[in-house]
Amino acid sequence: MEIYNKNEQKTAGHTMGNFNHETGVYQVVMPYNDHRGGGGNHSHEVPVFARTCGCGKWQNLKIPCSHGIKVLQGRHLDATSYIDPCYNLNNAIHTYSHHFVVPSSESLWRDIRGPQWVPDPQLLRAKGRPMKSRLRNEMDGVQ
Ligand SMILES: [Zn+2]
């Protein structure tokens, strides 16, 4: 819900661009945003029936992204009902409803029957930082 609320706040700056009501594909345009290092000033395509967005967040998180919310609100739909049911409380409780098996104490573990692994002393690294083979130049700040 926190993600959803943040996304909903972001919709304020978005505007709807071209759209096709029949296919349900909408374009959401983000304004130029100087506060975020020149982010924005781009658009995402939102195939709303597929519950996906060009930004990739809707399909990954199964929560409508800011672009998706903008489109759903534009269509007078309740965007919260597009949050995947996997996030509802009953499903969250169900995830942890099974019994947990507590691992037995390490002293009760059985010995492993198998090959013994011995480290190769030739491959041991020397103490300290490994030697650098890169040549330093003026770009490293060396005068
Ligand atoms: Zn999006």
mmCIF file of C-alpha atoms and ligand atoms in Angstrom:
data_model
loop_
_atom_site.group_PDB
_atom_site.id
_atom_site.type_symbol
_atom_site.label_atom_id
_atom_site.label_comp_id
_atom_site.label_asym_id
_atom_site.label_seq_id
_atom_site.Cartn_x
_atom_site.Cartn_y
_atom_site.Cartn_z
ATOM 1 C CA MET A 1 0.000 0.000 0.000
ATOM 2 C CA GLU A 2 2.921 2.286 0.693
ATOM 3 C CA ILE A 3 4.170 1.743 -2.848
ATOM 4 C CA TYR A 4 0.711 2.385 -4.204
ATOM 5 C CA ASN A 5 0.351 5.648 -2.250
ATOM 6 C CA LYS A 6 3.699 6.884 -3.500
ATOM 7 C CA ASN A 7 2.725 6.018 -7.057
ATOM 8 C CA GLU A 8 -0.586 7.796 -6.644
ATOM 9 C CA GLN A 9 1.207 10.970 -5.495
ATOM 10 C CA LYS A 10 3.388 10.851 -8.584
ATOM 11 C CA THR A 11 0.404 10.860 -10.925
ATOM 12 C CA ALA A 12 -0.094 14.583 -10.189
ATOM 13 C CA GLY A 13 2.645 15.518 -12.635
ATOM 14 C CA HIS A 14 1.628 13.053 -15.352
ATOM 15 C CA THR A 15 -0.525 13.861 -18.323
ATOM 16 C CA MET A 16 -2.366 11.510 -20.629
ATOM 17 C CA GLY A 17 -1.098 11.506 -24.175
ATOM 18 C CA ASN A 18 -2.368 9.592 -27.160
ATOM 19 C CA PHE A 19 -4.661 6.701 -26.424
ATOM 20 C CA ASN A 20 -6.763 4.081 -28.047
ATOM 21 C CA HIS A 21 -9.917 3.236 -26.124
ATOM 22 C CA GLU A 22 -10.557 0.026 -28.052
ATOM 23 C CA THR A 23 -7.179 -1.593 -27.521
ATOM 24 C CA GLY A 24 -6.803 0.019 -24.102
ATOM 25 C CA VAL A 25 -3.318 1.280 -24.902
ATOM 26 C CA TYR A 26 -2.572 4.670 -23.367
ATOM 27 C CA GLN A 27 0.420 6.937 -23.391
ATOM 28 C CA VAL A 28 1.365 8.747 -20.187
ATOM 29 C CA VAL A 29 3.721 11.709 -20.475
ATOM 30 C CA MET A 30 6.003 12.792 -17.641
ATOM 31 C CA PRO A 31 7.063 16.429 -17.438
ATOM 32 C CA TYR A 32 10.700 17.488 -17.360
ATOM 33 C CA ASN A 33 11.859 17.301 -13.745
ATOM 34 C CA ASP A 34 14.952 19.308 -12.868
ATOM 35 C CA HIS A 35 14.960 18.125 -9.237
ATOM 36 C CA ARG A 36 15.707 14.570 -10.268
ATOM 37 C CA GLY A 37 18.691 15.353 -12.429
ATOM 38 C CA GLY A 38 16.648 15.998 -15.533
ATOM 39 C CA GLY A 39 14.416 12.947 -15.263
ATOM 40 C CA GLY A 40 11.018 12.961 -16.873
ATOM 41 C CA ASN A 41 10.237 14.499 -20.235
ATOM 42 C CA HIS A 42 9.479 11.024 -21.534
ATOM 43 C CA SER A 43 6.439 8.823 -21.933
ATOM 44 C CA HIS A 44 5.364 5.272 -21.201
ATOM 45 C CA GLU A 45 2.881 3.162 -23.081
ATOM 46 C CA VAL A 46 0.306 1.541 -20.796
ATOM 47 C CA PRO A 47 -1.659 -1.426 -22.177
ATOM 48 C CA VAL A 48 -4.160 -1.196 -19.336
ATOM 49 C CA PHE A 49 -6.046 -4.441 -20.112
ATOM 50 C CA ALA A 50 -2.810 -6.405 -19.882
ATOM 51 C CA ARG A 51 -2.118 -4.691 -16.537
ATOM 52 C CA THR A 52 1.359 -3.776 -17.678
ATOM 53 C CA CYS A 53 3.312 -0.601 -18.343
ATOM 54 C CA GLY A 54 6.290 0.326 -20.464
ATOM 55 C CA CYS A 55 8.202 1.219 -17.293
ATOM 56 C CA GLY A 56 8.019 -2.445 -16.228
ATOM 57 C CA LYS A 57 7.014 -1.760 -12.619
ATOM 58 C CA TRP A 58 3.345 -2.712 -12.874
ATOM 59 C CA GLN A 59 4.010 -6.215 -14.184
ATOM 60 C CA ASN A 60 6.944 -6.761 -11.816
ATOM 61 C CA LEU A 61 5.342 -5.628 -8.570
ATOM 62 C CA LYS A 62 1.724 -6.397 -9.516
ATOM 63 C CA ILE A 63 0.866 -2.942 -8.147
ATOM 64 C CA PRO A 64 -0.210 -0.282 -10.654
ATOM 65 C CA CYS A 65 2.670 2.157 -11.243
ATOM 66 C CA SER A 66 2.052 5.911 -11.336
ATOM 67 C CA HIS A 67 1.397 5.697 -15.096
ATOM 68 C CA GLY A 68 -1.088 2.879 -14.641
ATOM 69 C CA ILE A 69 -2.927 4.761 -11.885
ATOM 70 C CA LYS A 70 -3.107 7.842 -14.105
ATOM 71 C CA VAL A 71 -4.777 5.809 -16.858
ATOM 72 C CA LEU A 72 -7.140 3.980 -14.501
ATOM 73 C CA GLN A 73 -8.211 7.260 -12.908
ATOM 74 C CA GLY A 74 -8.659 8.730 -16.366
ATOM 75 C CA ARG A 75 -11.037 5.879 -17.114
ATOM 76 C CA HIS A 76 -12.815 6.453 -13.758
ATOM 77 C CA LEU A 77 -11.745 3.059 -12.472
ATOM 78 C CA ASP A 78 -10.727 2.243 -8.906
ATOM 79 C CA ALA A 79 -6.971 1.802 -9.276
ATOM 80 C CA THR A 80 -6.669 0.113 -5.866
ATOM 81 C CA SER A 81 -8.701 -2.846 -7.160
ATOM 82 C CA TYR A 82 -5.896 -3.422 -9.682
ATOM 83 C CA ILE A 83 -3.436 -4.252 -6.914
ATOM 84 C CA ASP A 84 -2.783 -8.001 -7.154
ATOM 85 C CA PRO A 85 -4.714 -10.098 -4.563
ATOM 86 C CA CYS A 86 -1.375 -11.569 -3.437
ATOM 87 C CA TYR A 87 -1.033 -8.377 -1.363
ATOM 88 C CA ASN A 88 -4.254 -8.763 0.575
ATOM 89 C CA LEU A 89 -4.046 -9.459 4.296
ATOM 90 C CA ASN A 90 -5.501 -12.982 4.194
ATOM 91 C CA ASN A 91 -2.939 -14.092 1.633
ATOM 92 C CA ALA A 92 -0.123 -12.486 3.620
ATOM 93 C CA ILE A 93 -1.237 -14.384 6.738
ATOM 94 C CA HIS A 94 -1.587 -17.591 4.721
ATOM 95 C CA THR A 95 2.055 -17.314 3.603
ATOM 96 C CA TYR A 96 3.222 -17.826 7.213
ATOM 97 C CA SER A 97 0.431 -20.160 8.337
ATOM 98 C CA HIS A 98 2.406 -23.410 8.029
ATOM 99 C CA HIS A 99 4.573 -24.844 10.782
ATOM 100 C CA PHE A 100 8.227 -23.987 10.880
ATOM 101 C CA VAL A 101 10.741 -26.772 11.462
ATOM 102 C CA VAL A 102 13.403 -25.799 13.962
ATOM 103 C CA PRO A 103 16.810 -27.170 12.891
ATOM 104 C CA SER A 104 18.391 -29.525 15.433
ATOM 105 C CA SER A 105 21.438 -28.477 17.409
ATOM 106 C CA GLU A 106 24.757 -28.716 15.533
ATOM 107 C CA SER A 107 26.066 -31.288 18.060
ATOM 108 C CA LEU A 108 23.360 -33.692 16.863
ATOM 109 C CA TRP A 109 24.364 -33.464 13.202
ATOM 110 C CA ARG A 110 25.715 -36.656 11.654
ATOM 111 C CA ASP A 111 29.281 -36.809 10.302
ATOM 112 C CA ILE A 112 29.598 -36.596 6.556
ATOM 113 C CA ARG A 113 30.871 -39.751 4.803
ATOM 114 C CA GLY A 114 32.615 -38.606 1.695
ATOM 115 C CA PRO A 115 35.816 -37.170 0.305
ATOM 116 C CA GLN A 116 37.764 -34.856 2.555
ATOM 117 C CA TRP A 117 38.589 -31.470 1.061
ATOM 118 C CA VAL A 118 42.121 -30.215 1.598
ATOM 119 C CA PRO A 119 43.102 -26.664 0.581
ATOM 120 C CA ASP A 120 45.964 -26.293 -1.893
ATOM 121 C CA PRO A 121 48.650 -24.141 -0.186
ATOM 122 C CA GLN A 122 49.871 -23.037 -3.656
ATOM 123 C CA LEU A 123 46.611 -21.208 -4.216
ATOM 124 C CA LEU A 124 46.614 -19.319 -0.932
ATOM 125 C CA ARG A 125 46.771 -15.570 -1.320
ATOM 126 C CA ALA A 126 49.422 -13.561 0.474
ATOM 127 C CA LYS A 127 48.471 -11.191 3.265
ATOM 128 C CA GLY A 128 47.337 -7.698 2.352
ATOM 129 C CA ARG A 129 45.972 -6.121 -0.759
ATOM 130 C CA PRO A 130 46.640 -7.834 -4.094
ATOM 131 C CA MET A 131 49.147 -6.046 -6.356
ATOM 132 C CA LYS A 132 47.646 -3.666 -8.886
ATOM 133 C CA SER A 133 48.818 -4.013 -12.454
ATOM 134 C CA ARG A 134 47.004 -0.921 -13.708
ATOM 135 C CA LEU A 135 49.147 2.048 -14.673
ATOM 136 C CA ARG A 136 48.213 5.246 -12.855
ATOM 137 C CA ASN A 137 47.913 8.424 -14.908
ATOM 138 C CA GLU A 138 46.776 12.031 -14.503
ATOM 139 C CA MET A 139 43.145 10.880 -14.388
ATOM 140 C CA ASP A 140 43.856 9.292 -10.982
ATOM 141 C CA GLY A 141 44.709 12.738 -9.611
ATOM 142 C CA VAL A 142 48.460 12.121 -9.679
ATOM 143 C CA GLN A 143 50.419 15.207 -10.715
HETATM 144 ZN ZN ZN B 1 4.626 2.717 -15.431
#
